[in-house]
XYZ file of C-alpha atoms in Angstrom:
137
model
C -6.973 14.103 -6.643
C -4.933 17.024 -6.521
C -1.365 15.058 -5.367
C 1.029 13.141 -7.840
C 0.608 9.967 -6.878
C 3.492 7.236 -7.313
C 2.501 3.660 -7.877
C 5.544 2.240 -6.898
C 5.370 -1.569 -7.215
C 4.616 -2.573 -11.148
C 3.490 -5.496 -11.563
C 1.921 -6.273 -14.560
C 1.340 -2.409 -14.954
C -2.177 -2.389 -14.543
C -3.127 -0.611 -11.097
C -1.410 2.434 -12.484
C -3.468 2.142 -15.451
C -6.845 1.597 -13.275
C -5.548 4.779 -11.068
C -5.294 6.803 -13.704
C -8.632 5.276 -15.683
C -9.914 7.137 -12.511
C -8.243 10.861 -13.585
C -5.802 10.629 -10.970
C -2.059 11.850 -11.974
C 0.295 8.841 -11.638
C 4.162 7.915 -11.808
C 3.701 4.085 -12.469
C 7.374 3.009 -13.903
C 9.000 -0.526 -13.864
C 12.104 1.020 -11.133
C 13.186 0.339 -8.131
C 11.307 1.685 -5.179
C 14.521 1.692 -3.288
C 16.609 3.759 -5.891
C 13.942 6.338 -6.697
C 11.687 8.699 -5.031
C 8.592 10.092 -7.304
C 5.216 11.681 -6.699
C 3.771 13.105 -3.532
C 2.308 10.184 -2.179
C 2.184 6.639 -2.691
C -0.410 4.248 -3.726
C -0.093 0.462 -4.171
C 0.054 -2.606 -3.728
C 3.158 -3.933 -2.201
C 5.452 -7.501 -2.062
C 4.304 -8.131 1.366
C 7.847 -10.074 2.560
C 9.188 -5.934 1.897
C 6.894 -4.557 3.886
C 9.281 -3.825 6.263
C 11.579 -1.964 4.309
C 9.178 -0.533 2.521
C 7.767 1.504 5.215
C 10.917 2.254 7.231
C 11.553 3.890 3.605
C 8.767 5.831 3.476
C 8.736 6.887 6.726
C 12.410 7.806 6.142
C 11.408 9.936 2.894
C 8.486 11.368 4.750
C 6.174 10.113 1.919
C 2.168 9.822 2.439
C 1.434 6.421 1.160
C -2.338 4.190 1.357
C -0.870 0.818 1.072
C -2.485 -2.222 0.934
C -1.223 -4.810 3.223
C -2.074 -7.685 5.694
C -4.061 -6.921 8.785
C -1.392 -8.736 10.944
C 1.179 -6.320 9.721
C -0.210 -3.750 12.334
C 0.922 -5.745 15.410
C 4.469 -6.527 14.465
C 7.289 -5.143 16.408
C 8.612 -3.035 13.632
C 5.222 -1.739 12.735
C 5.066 -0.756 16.265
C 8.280 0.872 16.307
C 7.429 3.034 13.454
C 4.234 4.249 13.953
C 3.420 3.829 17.478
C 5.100 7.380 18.657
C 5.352 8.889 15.496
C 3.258 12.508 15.180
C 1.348 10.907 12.261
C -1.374 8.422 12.912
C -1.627 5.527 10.956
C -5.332 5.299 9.835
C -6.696 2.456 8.055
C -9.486 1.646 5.539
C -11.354 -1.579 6.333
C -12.712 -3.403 3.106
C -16.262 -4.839 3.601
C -14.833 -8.253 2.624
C -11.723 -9.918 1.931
C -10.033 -8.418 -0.868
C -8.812 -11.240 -3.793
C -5.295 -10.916 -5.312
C -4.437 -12.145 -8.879
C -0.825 -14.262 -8.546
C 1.802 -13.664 -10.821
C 4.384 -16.045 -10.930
C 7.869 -14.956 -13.722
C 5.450 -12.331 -15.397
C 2.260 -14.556 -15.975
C -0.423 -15.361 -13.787
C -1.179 -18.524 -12.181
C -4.258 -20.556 -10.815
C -4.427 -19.398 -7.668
C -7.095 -20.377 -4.222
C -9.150 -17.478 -2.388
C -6.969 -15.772 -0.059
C -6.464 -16.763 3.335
C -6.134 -13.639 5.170
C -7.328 -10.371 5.582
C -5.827 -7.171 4.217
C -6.192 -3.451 5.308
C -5.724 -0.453 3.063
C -2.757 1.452 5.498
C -2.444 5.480 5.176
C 0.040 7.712 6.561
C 0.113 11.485 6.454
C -3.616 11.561 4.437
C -5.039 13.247 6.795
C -8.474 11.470 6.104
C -11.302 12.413 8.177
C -11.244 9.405 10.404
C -8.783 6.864 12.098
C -10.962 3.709 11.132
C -13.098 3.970 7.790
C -15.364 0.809 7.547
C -15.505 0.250 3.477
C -19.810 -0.327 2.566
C -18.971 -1.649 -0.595
């Protein structure tokens, strides 16, 4: 509560509205993540064919983040690369059960079916006060 937090990825504008529905002090603009650099940590909800870049970013800017992504993400070779010797441990928040996404498809949202994977919430340089957090509700 007591960091600027940057929701980087838009949307439809409404997870920085639910952040800061919570008091929380949010950046949440409609820029690009790749051109900008706001708040003190990052909080969102990212396109998951950037994930990629998007870390290698943050790592490069040295920016906290807690970002929700798929579990596989953790075994890839770049994930690996990044995080696996780096001073900072990844830790990870484990939802209790799978979280559901809302598609949007050119700004509106479309019928969708229940997601077919499991997600984890990611965090970097949050210094929680474990590695694993198991979610109870």
């Amino acid at each position: 509560r007591d960091k600027v937090i940057w929701e980087a990825f838009y949307g439809d504008g409404k997870s920085g509205e639910y952040l800061k529905s919570l008091g929380l002090n949010v950046i949440h603009k409609n820029i690009d993540f790749f051109k900008n650099n706001c708040g003190e940590c990052v909080i969102s909800n990212p396109p998951f064919q950037y994930c990629k870049e998007i870390l290698k970013r943050l790592v490069e800017l040295k920016k906290p983040f807690i970002l929700i992504m798929p579990c596989s993400k953790i075994t890839t070779q770049y994930f690996r690369k990044l995080f696996s010797n780096n001073e900072d441990k990844i830790q990870i928040i484990i939802p209790r059960r799978r979280i559901q996404f809302k598609k949007m498809v050119n700004n509106k949202y479309v019928e969708s079916n229940k997601c077919n994977f499991d997600c984890f919430y990611y965090c970097w340089k949050m210094n929680l006060p474990s590695d694993i957090i198991w979610l109870e509700n």
